[in-house]
Tab-separated table of N, CA, C and O in Angstrom:
chain	number	residue	atom	x	y	z
P	1	UNK	N	-25.584	5.228	-1.915
P	1	UNK	CA	-24.696	4.565	-2.854
P	1	UNK	C	-23.249	4.909	-2.495
P	1	UNK	O	-22.919	6.047	-2.230
P	2	UNK	N	-22.398	3.918	-2.488
P	2	UNK	CA	-20.989	4.112	-2.186
P	2	UNK	C	-20.221	4.401	-3.468
P	2	UNK	O	-20.358	3.688	-4.453
P	3	UNK	N	-19.416	5.448	-3.415
P	3	UNK	CA	-18.588	5.782	-4.583
P	3	UNK	C	-17.394	4.841	-4.621
P	3	UNK	O	-16.771	4.565	-3.604
P	4	UNK	N	-17.099	4.339	-5.800
P	4	UNK	CA	-15.937	3.481	-5.963
P	4	UNK	C	-14.683	4.337	-6.026
P	4	UNK	O	-14.654	5.350	-6.707
P	5	UNK	N	-13.680	3.936	-5.309
P	5	UNK	CA	-12.405	4.640	-5.332
P	5	UNK	C	-11.540	3.980	-6.391
P	5	UNK	O	-11.443	2.762	-6.447
P	6	UNK	N	-10.915	4.787	-7.225
P	6	UNK	CA	-10.095	4.192	-8.281
P	6	UNK	C	-8.754	3.711	-7.731
P	6	UNK	O	-8.360	4.041	-6.617
P	7	UNK	N	-8.083	2.916	-8.532
P	7	UNK	CA	-6.827	2.281	-8.121
P	7	UNK	C	-5.765	3.296	-7.716
P	7	UNK	O	-5.058	3.101	-6.727
P	8	UNK	N	-5.639	4.370	-8.468
P	8	UNK	CA	-4.620	5.378	-8.156
P	8	UNK	C	-4.885	6.009	-6.796
P	8	UNK	O	-3.952	6.275	-6.033
P	9	UNK	N	-6.134	6.231	-6.481
P	9	UNK	CA	-6.484	6.819	-5.185
P	9	UNK	C	-6.180	5.856	-4.048
P	9	UNK	O	-5.692	6.257	-2.988
P	10	UNK	N	-6.444	4.583	-4.253
P	10	UNK	CA	-6.121	3.582	-3.228
P	10	UNK	C	-4.619	3.571	-2.974
P	10	UNK	O	-4.174	3.614	-1.825
P	11	UNK	N	-3.831	3.531	-4.040
P	11	UNK	CA	-2.363	3.526	-3.884
P	11	UNK	C	-1.881	4.800	-3.197
P	11	UNK	O	-0.998	4.751	-2.340
P	12	UNK	N	-2.467	5.941	-3.547
P	12	UNK	CA	-2.071	7.212	-2.943
P	12	UNK	C	-2.363	7.207	-1.444
P	12	UNK	O	-1.526	7.598	-0.634
P	13	UNK	N	-3.547	6.729	-1.063
P	13	UNK	CA	-3.921	6.693	0.348
P	13	UNK	C	-3.020	5.753	1.148
P	13	UNK	O	-2.593	6.090	2.258
P	14	UNK	N	-2.742	4.597	0.590
P	14	UNK	CA	-1.875	3.637	1.272
P	14	UNK	C	-0.476	4.228	1.438
P	14	UNK	O	0.112	4.166	2.517
P	15	UNK	N	0.064	4.817	0.381
P	15	UNK	CA	1.405	5.418	0.452
P	15	UNK	C	1.441	6.544	1.476
P	15	UNK	O	2.407	6.663	2.241
P	16	UNK	N	0.398	7.333	1.530
P	16	UNK	CA	0.329	8.436	2.498
P	16	UNK	C	0.312	7.901	3.930
P	16	UNK	O	1.021	8.416	4.804
P	17	UNK	N	-0.471	6.863	4.177
P	17	UNK	CA	-0.507	6.244	5.509
P	17	UNK	C	0.864	5.704	5.903
P	17	UNK	O	1.307	5.870	7.044
P	18	UNK	N	1.520	5.047	4.970
P	18	UNK	CA	2.819	4.447	5.273
P	18	UNK	C	3.910	5.492	5.458
P	18	UNK	O	4.831	5.283	6.246
P	19	UNK	N	3.812	6.602	4.759
P	19	UNK	CA	4.831	7.653	4.901
P	19	UNK	C	4.863	8.176	6.331
P	19	UNK	O	5.936	8.430	6.876
P	20	UNK	N	3.706	8.288	6.962
P	20	UNK	CA	3.679	8.765	8.345
P	20	UNK	C	4.188	7.706	9.325
P	20	UNK	O	4.730	8.041	10.371
P	21	UNK	N	4.044	6.439	8.973
P	21	UNK	CA	4.505	5.355	9.841
P	21	UNK	C	5.975	5.001	9.623
P	21	UNK	O	6.610	4.430	10.501
P	22	UNK	N	6.500	5.323	8.451
P	22	UNK	CA	7.888	5.012	8.105
P	22	UNK	C	8.570	6.270	7.563
P	22	UNK	O	8.908	6.342	6.378
P	23	UNK	N	8.785	7.260	8.429
P	23	UNK	CA	9.382	8.522	7.952
P	23	UNK	C	10.808	8.359	7.434
P	23	UNK	O	11.282	9.198	6.667
P	24	UNK	N	11.489	7.286	7.828
P	24	UNK	CA	12.860	7.043	7.363
P	24	UNK	C	12.894	6.598	5.898
P	24	UNK	O	13.909	6.708	5.232
P	25	UNK	N	11.775	6.075	5.407
P	25	UNK	CA	11.713	5.580	4.024
P	25	UNK	C	11.407	6.734	3.079
P	25	UNK	O	10.622	7.623	3.402
P	26	UNK	N	12.018	6.705	1.919
P	26	UNK	CA	11.770	7.762	0.939
P	26	UNK	C	10.394	7.583	0.312
P	26	UNK	O	9.849	6.469	0.266
P	27	UNK	N	9.860	8.661	-0.173
P	27	UNK	CA	8.568	8.617	-0.863
P	27	UNK	C	8.646	7.692	-2.067
P	27	UNK	O	7.713	6.919	-2.331
P	28	UNK	N	9.756	7.753	-2.796
P	28	UNK	CA	9.925	6.890	-3.972
P	28	UNK	C	9.919	5.413	-3.584
P	28	UNK	O	9.315	4.587	-4.273
P	29	UNK	N	10.609	5.078	-2.489
P	29	UNK	CA	10.653	3.688	-2.033
P	29	UNK	C	9.255	3.204	-1.656
P	29	UNK	O	8.839	2.112	-2.042
P	30	UNK	N	8.530	4.025	-0.923
P	30	UNK	CA	7.174	3.654	-0.512
P	30	UNK	C	6.271	3.507	-1.725
P	30	UNK	O	5.526	2.531	-1.838
P	31	UNK	N	6.338	4.457	-2.643
P	31	UNK	CA	5.509	4.377	-3.856
P	31	UNK	C	5.806	3.111	-4.655
P	31	UNK	O	4.890	2.465	-5.160
P	32	UNK	N	7.075	2.760	-4.757
P	32	UNK	CA	7.471	1.563	-5.490
P	32	UNK	C	6.910	0.307	-4.827
P	32	UNK	O	6.300	-0.544	-5.487
P	33	UNK	N	7.088	0.196	-3.530
P	33	UNK	CA	6.621	-0.981	-2.795
P	33	UNK	C	5.100	-1.073	-2.849
P	33	UNK	O	4.547	-2.149	-3.092
P	34	UNK	N	4.424	0.042	-2.634
P	34	UNK	CA	2.961	0.036	-2.685
P	34	UNK	C	2.491	-0.373	-4.081
P	34	UNK	O	1.578	-1.187	-4.227
P	35	UNK	N	3.126	0.152	-5.104
P	35	UNK	CA	2.757	-0.207	-6.477
P	35	UNK	C	2.936	-1.685	-6.753
P	35	UNK	O	2.076	-2.321	-7.376
P	36	UNK	N	4.049	-2.237	-6.295
P	36	UNK	CA	4.311	-3.673	-6.510
P	36	UNK	C	3.305	-4.540	-5.765
P	36	UNK	O	2.782	-5.512	-6.317
P	37	UNK	N	3.043	-4.192	-4.516
P	37	UNK	CA	2.103	-4.984	-3.724
P	37	UNK	C	0.683	-4.857	-4.273
P	37	UNK	O	-0.059	-5.832	-4.330
P	38	UNK	N	0.311	-3.662	-4.694
P	38	UNK	CA	-1.008	-3.458	-5.281
P	38	UNK	C	-1.158	-4.293	-6.551
P	38	UNK	O	-2.187	-4.923	-6.764
P	39	UNK	N	-0.120	-4.317	-7.367
P	39	UNK	CA	-0.172	-5.058	-8.631
P	39	UNK	C	-0.386	-6.554	-8.392
P	39	UNK	O	-1.078	-7.204	-9.177
P	40	UNK	N	0.186	-7.090	-7.326
P	40	UNK	CA	0.002	-8.517	-7.054
P	40	UNK	C	-1.431	-8.832	-6.639
P	40	UNK	O	-1.896	-9.954	-6.832
P	41	UNK	N	-2.128	-7.847	-6.091
P	41	UNK	CA	-3.500	-8.067	-5.623
P	41	UNK	C	-4.565	-7.568	-6.596
P	41	UNK	O	-5.739	-7.903	-6.460
P	42	UNK	N	-4.179	-6.784	-7.572
P	42	UNK	CA	-5.133	-6.097	-8.445
P	42	UNK	C	-6.019	-7.031	-9.259
P	42	UNK	O	-7.138	-6.670	-9.607
P	43	UNK	N	-5.538	-8.212	-9.567
P	43	UNK	CA	-6.337	-9.126	-10.384
P	43	UNK	C	-7.290	-9.987	-9.556
P	43	UNK	O	-8.020	-10.802	-10.107
P	44	UNK	N	-7.287	-9.782	-8.260
P	44	UNK	CA	-8.169	-10.542	-7.385
P	44	UNK	C	-9.629	-10.225	-7.703
P	44	UNK	O	-9.993	-9.073	-7.914
P	45	UNK	N	-10.482	-11.243	-7.736
P	45	UNK	CA	-11.884	-10.992	-8.054
P	45	UNK	C	-12.612	-10.207	-6.957
P	45	UNK	O	-13.556	-9.488	-7.229
P	46	UNK	N	-12.171	-10.313	-5.724
P	46	UNK	CA	-12.762	-9.559	-4.625
P	46	UNK	C	-11.814	-8.431	-4.269
P	46	UNK	O	-10.710	-8.661	-3.794
P	47	UNK	N	-12.248	-7.213	-4.523
P	47	UNK	CA	-11.368	-6.060	-4.344
P	47	UNK	C	-11.763	-5.202	-3.139
P	47	UNK	O	-11.233	-4.125	-2.944
P	48	UNK	N	-12.674	-5.681	-2.319
P	48	UNK	CA	-13.160	-4.888	-1.197
P	48	UNK	C	-12.057	-4.500	-0.216
P	48	UNK	O	-12.121	-3.440	0.396
P	49	UNK	N	-11.078	-5.332	-0.058
P	49	UNK	CA	-10.031	-5.102	0.939
P	49	UNK	C	-8.660	-4.872	0.320
P	49	UNK	O	-7.646	-5.037	0.995
P	50	UNK	N	-8.614	-4.507	-0.933
P	50	UNK	CA	-7.320	-4.381	-1.619
P	50	UNK	C	-6.439	-3.324	-0.962
P	50	UNK	O	-5.236	-3.492	-0.858
P	51	UNK	N	-7.029	-2.237	-0.483
P	51	UNK	CA	-6.240	-1.203	0.182
P	51	UNK	C	-5.603	-1.708	1.474
P	51	UNK	O	-4.420	-1.499	1.723
P	52	UNK	N	-6.387	-2.391	2.272
P	52	UNK	CA	-5.895	-2.931	3.543
P	52	UNK	C	-4.811	-3.987	3.301
P	52	UNK	O	-3.769	-3.987	3.962
P	53	UNK	N	-5.069	-4.868	2.357
P	53	UNK	CA	-4.099	-5.925	2.069
P	53	UNK	C	-2.813	-5.364	1.470
P	53	UNK	O	-1.712	-5.824	1.794
P	54	UNK	N	-2.942	-4.360	0.620
P	54	UNK	CA	-1.763	-3.713	0.048
P	54	UNK	C	-0.946	-3.050	1.141
P	54	UNK	O	0.279	-3.195	1.199
P	55	UNK	N	-1.624	-2.328	2.037
P	55	UNK	CA	-0.902	-1.655	3.121
P	55	UNK	C	-0.214	-2.657	4.037
P	55	UNK	O	0.937	-2.457	4.433
P	56	UNK	N	-0.876	-3.736	4.348
P	56	UNK	CA	-0.291	-4.757	5.231
P	56	UNK	C	0.976	-5.351	4.611
P	56	UNK	O	2.002	-5.497	5.282
P	57	UNK	N	0.917	-5.690	3.334
P	57	UNK	CA	2.074	-6.290	2.664
P	57	UNK	C	3.214	-5.284	2.532
P	57	UNK	O	4.383	-5.619	2.762
P	58	UNK	N	2.891	-4.049	2.181
P	58	UNK	CA	3.926	-3.019	2.046
P	58	UNK	C	4.556	-2.707	3.401
P	58	UNK	O	5.773	-2.519	3.502
P	59	UNK	N	3.758	-2.661	4.444
P	59	UNK	CA	4.259	-2.397	5.797
P	59	UNK	C	5.254	-3.477	6.213
P	59	UNK	O	6.305	-3.182	6.783
P	60	UNK	N	4.926	-4.724	5.905
P	60	UNK	CA	5.828	-5.838	6.237
P	60	UNK	C	7.172	-5.663	5.530
P	60	UNK	O	8.230	-5.826	6.132
P	61	UNK	N	7.132	-5.302	4.252
P	61	UNK	CA	8.382	-5.108	3.496
P	61	UNK	C	9.177	-3.931	4.042
P	61	UNK	O	10.414	-4.008	4.142
P	62	UNK	N	8.522	-2.856	4.408
P	62	UNK	CA	9.232	-1.699	4.943
P	62	UNK	C	9.848	-2.017	6.308
P	62	UNK	O	10.968	-1.585	6.597
P	63	UNK	N	9.125	-2.766	7.128
P	63	UNK	CA	9.698	-3.178	8.432
P	63	UNK	C	10.928	-4.060	8.229
P	63	UNK	O	11.930	-3.905	8.909
P	64	UNK	N	10.812	-5.003	7.303
P	64	UNK	CA	11.943	-5.886	7.020
P	64	UNK	C	13.145	-5.103	6.523
P	64	UNK	O	14.288	-5.379	6.905
P	65	UNK	N	12.901	-4.126	5.662
P	65	UNK	CA	13.988	-3.298	5.132
P	65	UNK	C	14.636	-2.490	6.240
P	65	UNK	O	15.869	-2.346	6.290
P	66	UNK	N	13.838	-1.956	7.148
P	66	UNK	CA	14.370	-1.160	8.261
P	66	UNK	C	15.172	-2.034	9.222
P	66	UNK	O	16.203	-1.621	9.746
P	67	UNK	N	14.717	-3.261	9.429
P	67	UNK	CA	15.410	-4.180	10.335
P	67	UNK	C	16.754	-4.620	9.773
P	67	UNK	O	17.706	-4.856	10.521
P	68	UNK	N	16.849	-4.728	8.459
P	68	UNK	CA	18.101	-5.184	7.861
P	68	UNK	C	19.070	-4.036	7.576
P	68	UNK	O	20.205	-4.291	7.201
P	69	UNK	N	18.618	-2.826	7.777
P	69	UNK	CA	19.494	-1.647	7.503
P	69	UNK	C	20.438	-1.383	8.642
P	69	UNK	O	20.354	-1.740	9.714
């Protein structure tokens, strides 16, 4: 049986992954972006890939922010 990971744990894991990939970004900025992206996907009926999709969307925003800085 697979244990379900709760929403807070998914957000924490995604933020942790992104912090190592975007060391220039503050923890607060990453947490905010991850939270916003997660919220847009949270109501989806299929939640199997919510972590991956959240990370992909947040990564895109962080890259865009770094490029415009």
